[in-house]
CSV table of C-alpha atoms in Angstrom, one decimal:
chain,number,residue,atom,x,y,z
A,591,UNK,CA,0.0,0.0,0.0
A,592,UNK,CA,2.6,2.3,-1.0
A,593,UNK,CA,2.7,6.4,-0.8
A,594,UNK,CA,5.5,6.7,-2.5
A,595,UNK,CA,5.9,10.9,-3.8
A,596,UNK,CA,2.8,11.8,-2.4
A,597,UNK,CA,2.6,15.0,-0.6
A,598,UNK,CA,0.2,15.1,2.8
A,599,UNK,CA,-1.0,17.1,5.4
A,600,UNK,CA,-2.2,15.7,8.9
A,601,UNK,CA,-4.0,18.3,11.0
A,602,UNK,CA,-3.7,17.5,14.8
A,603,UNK,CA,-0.4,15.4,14.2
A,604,UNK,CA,2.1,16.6,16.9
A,605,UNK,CA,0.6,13.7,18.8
A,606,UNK,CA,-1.4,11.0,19.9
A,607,UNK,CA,-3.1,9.3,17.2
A,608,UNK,CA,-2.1,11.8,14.9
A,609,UNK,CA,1.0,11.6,15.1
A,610,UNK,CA,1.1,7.9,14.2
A,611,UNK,CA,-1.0,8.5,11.4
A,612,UNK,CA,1.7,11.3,9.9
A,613,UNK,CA,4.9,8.6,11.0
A,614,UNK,CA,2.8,5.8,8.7
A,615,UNK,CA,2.0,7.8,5.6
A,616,UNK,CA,5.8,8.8,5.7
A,617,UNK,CA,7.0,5.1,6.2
A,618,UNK,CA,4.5,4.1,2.9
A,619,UNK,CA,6.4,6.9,1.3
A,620,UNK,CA,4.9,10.2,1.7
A,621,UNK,CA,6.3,13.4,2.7
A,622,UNK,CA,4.7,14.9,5.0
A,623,UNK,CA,3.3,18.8,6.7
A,624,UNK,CA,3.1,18.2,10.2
A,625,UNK,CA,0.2,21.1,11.3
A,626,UNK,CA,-0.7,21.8,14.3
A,627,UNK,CA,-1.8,24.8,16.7
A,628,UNK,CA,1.1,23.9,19.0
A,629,UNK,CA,4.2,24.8,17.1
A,630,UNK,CA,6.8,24.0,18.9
A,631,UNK,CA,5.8,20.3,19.7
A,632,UNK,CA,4.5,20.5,15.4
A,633,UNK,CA,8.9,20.7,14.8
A,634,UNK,CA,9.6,18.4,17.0
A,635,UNK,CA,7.2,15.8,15.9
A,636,UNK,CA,8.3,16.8,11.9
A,637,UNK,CA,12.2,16.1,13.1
A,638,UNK,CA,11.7,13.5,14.8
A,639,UNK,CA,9.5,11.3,11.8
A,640,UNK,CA,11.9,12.5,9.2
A,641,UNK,CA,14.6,10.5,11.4
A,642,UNK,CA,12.6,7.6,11.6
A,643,UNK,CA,11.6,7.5,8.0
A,644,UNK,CA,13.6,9.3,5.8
A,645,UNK,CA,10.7,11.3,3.8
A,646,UNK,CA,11.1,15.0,3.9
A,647,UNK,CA,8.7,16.1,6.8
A,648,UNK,CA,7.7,19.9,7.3
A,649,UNK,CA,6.2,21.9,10.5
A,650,UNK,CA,3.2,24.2,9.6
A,651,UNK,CA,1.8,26.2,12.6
A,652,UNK,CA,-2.3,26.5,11.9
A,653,UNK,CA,-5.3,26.8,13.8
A,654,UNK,CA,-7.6,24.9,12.2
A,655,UNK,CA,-10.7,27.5,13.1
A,656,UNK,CA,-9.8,29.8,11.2
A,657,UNK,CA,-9.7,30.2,7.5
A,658,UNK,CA,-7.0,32.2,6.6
A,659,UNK,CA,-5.0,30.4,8.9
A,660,UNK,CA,-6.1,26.8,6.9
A,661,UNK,CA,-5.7,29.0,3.9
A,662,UNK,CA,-2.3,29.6,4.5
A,663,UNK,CA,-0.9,25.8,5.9
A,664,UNK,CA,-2.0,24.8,2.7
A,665,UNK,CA,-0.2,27.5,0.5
A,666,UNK,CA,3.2,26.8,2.3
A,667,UNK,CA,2.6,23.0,1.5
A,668,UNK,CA,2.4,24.2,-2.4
A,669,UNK,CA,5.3,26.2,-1.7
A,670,UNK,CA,7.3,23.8,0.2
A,671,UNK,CA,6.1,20.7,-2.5
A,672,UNK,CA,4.4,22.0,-5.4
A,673,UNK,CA,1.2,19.9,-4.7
A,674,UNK,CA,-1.0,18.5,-2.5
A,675,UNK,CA,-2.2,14.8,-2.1
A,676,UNK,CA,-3.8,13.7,0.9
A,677,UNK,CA,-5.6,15.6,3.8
A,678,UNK,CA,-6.2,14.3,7.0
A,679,UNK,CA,-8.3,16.3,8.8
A,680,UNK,CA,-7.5,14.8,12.2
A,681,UNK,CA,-7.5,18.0,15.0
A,682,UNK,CA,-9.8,17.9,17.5
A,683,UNK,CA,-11.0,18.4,21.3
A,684,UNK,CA,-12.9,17.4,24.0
A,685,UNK,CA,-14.9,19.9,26.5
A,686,UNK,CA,-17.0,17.1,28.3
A,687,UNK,CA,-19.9,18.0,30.5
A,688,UNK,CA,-23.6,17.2,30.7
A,689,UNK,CA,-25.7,19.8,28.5
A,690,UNK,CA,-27.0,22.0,31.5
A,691,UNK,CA,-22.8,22.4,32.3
A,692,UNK,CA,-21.9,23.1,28.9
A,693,UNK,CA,-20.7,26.7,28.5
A,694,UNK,CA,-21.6,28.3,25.2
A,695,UNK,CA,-17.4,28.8,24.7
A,696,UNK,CA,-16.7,25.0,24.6
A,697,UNK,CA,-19.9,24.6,22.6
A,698,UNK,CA,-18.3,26.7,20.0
A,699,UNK,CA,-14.8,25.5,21.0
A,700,UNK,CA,-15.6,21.9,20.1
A,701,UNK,CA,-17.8,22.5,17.1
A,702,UNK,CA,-15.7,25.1,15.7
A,703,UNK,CA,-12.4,23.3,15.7
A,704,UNK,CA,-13.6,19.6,15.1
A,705,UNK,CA,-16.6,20.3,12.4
A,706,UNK,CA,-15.5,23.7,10.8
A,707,UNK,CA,-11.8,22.8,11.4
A,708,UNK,CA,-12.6,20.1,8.3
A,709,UNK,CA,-14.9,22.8,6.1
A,710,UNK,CA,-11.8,25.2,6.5
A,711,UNK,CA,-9.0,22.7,5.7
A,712,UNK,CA,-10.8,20.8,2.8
A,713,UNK,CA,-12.0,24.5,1.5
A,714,UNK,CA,-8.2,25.1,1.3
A,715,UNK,CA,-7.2,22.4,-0.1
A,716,UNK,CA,-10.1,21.6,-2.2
A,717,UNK,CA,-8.6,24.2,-5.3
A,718,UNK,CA,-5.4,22.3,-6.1
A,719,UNK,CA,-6.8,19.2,-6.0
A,720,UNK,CA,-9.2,20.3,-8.4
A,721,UNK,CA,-6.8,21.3,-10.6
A,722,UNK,CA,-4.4,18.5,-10.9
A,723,UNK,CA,-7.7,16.2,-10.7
A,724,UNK,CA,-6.7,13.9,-7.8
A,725,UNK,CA,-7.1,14.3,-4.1
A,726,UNK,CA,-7.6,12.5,-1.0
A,727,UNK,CA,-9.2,13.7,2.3
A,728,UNK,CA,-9.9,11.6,5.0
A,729,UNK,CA,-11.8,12.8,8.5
A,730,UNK,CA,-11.4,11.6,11.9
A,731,UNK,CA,-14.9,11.5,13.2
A,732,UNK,CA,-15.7,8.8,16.2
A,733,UNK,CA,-18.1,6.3,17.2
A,734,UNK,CA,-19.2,9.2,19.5
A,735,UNK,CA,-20.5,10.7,16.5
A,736,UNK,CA,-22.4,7.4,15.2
A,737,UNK,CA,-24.2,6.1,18.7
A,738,UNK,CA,-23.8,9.7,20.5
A,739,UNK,CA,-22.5,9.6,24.2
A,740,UNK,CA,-23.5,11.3,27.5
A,741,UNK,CA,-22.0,14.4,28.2
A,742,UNK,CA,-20.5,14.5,24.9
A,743,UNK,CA,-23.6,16.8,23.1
A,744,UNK,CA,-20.5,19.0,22.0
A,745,UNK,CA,-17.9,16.5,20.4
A,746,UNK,CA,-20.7,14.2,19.4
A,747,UNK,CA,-22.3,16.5,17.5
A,748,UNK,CA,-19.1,18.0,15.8
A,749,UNK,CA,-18.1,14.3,14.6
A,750,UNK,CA,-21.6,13.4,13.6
A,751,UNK,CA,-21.3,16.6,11.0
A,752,UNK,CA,-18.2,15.1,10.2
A,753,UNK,CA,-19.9,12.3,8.8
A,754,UNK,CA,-22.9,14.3,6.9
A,755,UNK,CA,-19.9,16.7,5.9
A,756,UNK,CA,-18.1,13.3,4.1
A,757,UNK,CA,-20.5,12.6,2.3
A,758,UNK,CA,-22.1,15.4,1.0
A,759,UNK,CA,-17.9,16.7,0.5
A,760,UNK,CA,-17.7,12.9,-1.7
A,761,UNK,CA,-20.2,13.4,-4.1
A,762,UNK,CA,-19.6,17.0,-5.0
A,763,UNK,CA,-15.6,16.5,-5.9
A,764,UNK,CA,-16.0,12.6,-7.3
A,765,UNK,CA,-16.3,13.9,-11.0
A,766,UNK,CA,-12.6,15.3,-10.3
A,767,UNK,CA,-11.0,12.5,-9.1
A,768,UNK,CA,-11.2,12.9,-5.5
A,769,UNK,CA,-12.3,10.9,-2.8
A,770,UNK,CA,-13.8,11.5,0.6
A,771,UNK,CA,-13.7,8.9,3.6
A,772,UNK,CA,-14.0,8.9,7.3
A,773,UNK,CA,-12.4,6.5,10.1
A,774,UNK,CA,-14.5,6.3,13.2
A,775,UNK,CA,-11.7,5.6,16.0
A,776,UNK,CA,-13.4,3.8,19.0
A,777,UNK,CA,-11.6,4.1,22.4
A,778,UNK,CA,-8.2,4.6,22.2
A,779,UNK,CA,-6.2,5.8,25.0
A,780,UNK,CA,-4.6,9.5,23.8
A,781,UNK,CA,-4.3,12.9,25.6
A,782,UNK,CA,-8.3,13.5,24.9
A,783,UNK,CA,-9.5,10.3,26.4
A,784,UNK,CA,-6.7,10.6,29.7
A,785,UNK,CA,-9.5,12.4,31.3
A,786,UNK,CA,-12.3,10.0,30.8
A,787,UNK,CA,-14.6,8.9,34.1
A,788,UNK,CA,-12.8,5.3,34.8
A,789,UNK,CA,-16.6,3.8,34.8
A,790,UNK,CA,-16.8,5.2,31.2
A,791,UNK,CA,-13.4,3.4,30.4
A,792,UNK,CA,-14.9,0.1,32.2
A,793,UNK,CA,-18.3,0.2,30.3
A,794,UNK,CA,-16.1,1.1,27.2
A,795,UNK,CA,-14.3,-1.8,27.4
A,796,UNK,CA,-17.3,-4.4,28.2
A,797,UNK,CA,-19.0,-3.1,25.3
A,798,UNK,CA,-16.2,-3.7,22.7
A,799,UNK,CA,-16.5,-7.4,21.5
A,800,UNK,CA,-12.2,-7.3,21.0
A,801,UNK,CA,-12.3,-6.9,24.9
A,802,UNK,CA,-9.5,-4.0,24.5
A,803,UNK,CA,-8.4,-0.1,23.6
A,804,UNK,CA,-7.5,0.3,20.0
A,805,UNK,CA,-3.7,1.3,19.2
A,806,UNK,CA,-3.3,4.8,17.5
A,807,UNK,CA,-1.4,2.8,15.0
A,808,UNK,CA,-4.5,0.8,14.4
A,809,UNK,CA,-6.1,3.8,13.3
A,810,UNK,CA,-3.6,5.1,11.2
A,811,UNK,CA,-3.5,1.6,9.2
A,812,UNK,CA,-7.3,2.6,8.3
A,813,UNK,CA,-6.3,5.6,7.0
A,814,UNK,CA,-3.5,5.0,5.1
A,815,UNK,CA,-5.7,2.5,2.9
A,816,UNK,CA,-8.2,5.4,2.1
A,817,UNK,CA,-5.2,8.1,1.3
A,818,UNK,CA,-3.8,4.8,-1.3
A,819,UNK,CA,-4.8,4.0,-4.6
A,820,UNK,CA,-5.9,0.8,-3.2
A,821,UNK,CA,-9.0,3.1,-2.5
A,822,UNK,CA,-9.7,4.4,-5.3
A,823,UNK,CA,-13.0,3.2,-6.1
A,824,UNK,CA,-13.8,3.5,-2.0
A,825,UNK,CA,-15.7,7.1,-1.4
A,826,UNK,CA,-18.5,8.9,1.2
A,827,UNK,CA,-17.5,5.8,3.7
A,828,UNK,CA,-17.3,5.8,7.0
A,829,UNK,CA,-15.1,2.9,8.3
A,830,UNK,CA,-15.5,2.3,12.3
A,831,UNK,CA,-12.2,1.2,13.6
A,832,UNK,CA,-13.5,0.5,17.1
A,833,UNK,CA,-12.7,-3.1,18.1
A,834,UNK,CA,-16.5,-4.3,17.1
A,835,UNK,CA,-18.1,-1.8,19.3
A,836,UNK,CA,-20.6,0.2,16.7
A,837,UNK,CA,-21.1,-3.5,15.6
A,838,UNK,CA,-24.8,-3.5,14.2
């Protein structure tokens, strides 16, 4: 499933499950644009997987809520590579509370990085791949945003967009040669879930068949089939990487 001279950026990647999707794109031959909000930890993530790998790896500092900011991650990437293949859009948090709690800032916090983080990013990125008629953009939504959870209105409802946003995104570019997918990550233990209720971990784990947390590498396997040509006839999906959990 190889990468090779492909050119991606991975929103969210300076860490966490992220970050192992950015280190295995560059290990199936990809270079990569590590973007993140945080830009110190974004260089030393990009140094660090161009070590391990080998691929030219880049650090782009961008806050994913806010257009110009998207706007500009992706013109560097043209600068820094001349084109643009795959998009993760992968940034995200948490602000968990039951609805009543909820303040209207992580309302907007949540939404506003998770749901029109995507819009912004694939907006940006949408033009080029348009032009040289191949593209593929893949969204981290959750199994939050298929089955809901309590005291997740917020992030459930930003990855359930996610999904709607997929498709609708899938059958609007198809015609150019573009495809659209999303990976639902089930519980996997990263800097968002650290703070989970350890009953929700329990009940977590009694309701996924595989008995166990997923691996951020296990995610990042998912993804790196929809960013391949092995793909290509694979768009407006969501695959649930979740260890049987959504299992219906």
């Amino acid at each position: 499933m190889g990468l090779e001279g492909g050119i991606a950026i991975v929103t969210g990647s300076s860490q966490g499950i992220g970050k192992a999707i950015a280190e295995t794109l560059a290990r199936r031959g990809a270079a990569l644009v590590i973007a993140d909000i945080n830009a110190e930890l974004a260089l030393a993530t990009a140094e660090e997987i161009s070590l391990n790998t080998g691929q030219k790896t880049i650090a782009v500092h961008v806050d994913v809520s806010n257009f110009d900011s998207a706007k500009i991650m992706v013109e560097k990437t043209l600068d820094e590579f001349g084109r643009l293949d795959i998009l993760v859009n992968n940034a995200g948090v948490t602000r968990d509370n039951l609805i009543m709690r909820i303040s209207e800032e992580d309302w907007d916090l949540v939404l506003n990085t998770n749901l029109k983080g995507a819009f912004n990013c694939s907006k940006a990125a949408i033009r080029p791949m348009m032009k040289q008629r191949y593209g593929r953009i893949i969204n981290i939504s959750s199994v939050s945003g298929l089955a809901g959870q309590a005291g997740q209105t917020n992030y459930s409802a930003s990855k359930a967009g996610l999904i709607g946003f997929t498709k609708a995104l899938a059958r609007e570019v198809a015609s150019r040669n573009i495809t659209v997918n999303a990976v639902a990550p089930g519980f996997v233990p990263t800097a968002l879930t650290a703070n989970l209720p350890e009953e929700l971990k329990e009940w977590m784990l009694k309701v996924t068949p595989l008995g166990r947390m997923g691996k951020p590498e296990e995610i990042a396997y998912a993804v790196a089939f929809f960013a391949s040509d092995e793909s290509a006839y694979t768009t407006g999906q969501v695959l649930s990487v979740d260890g049987g959990m959504m299992m219906m």
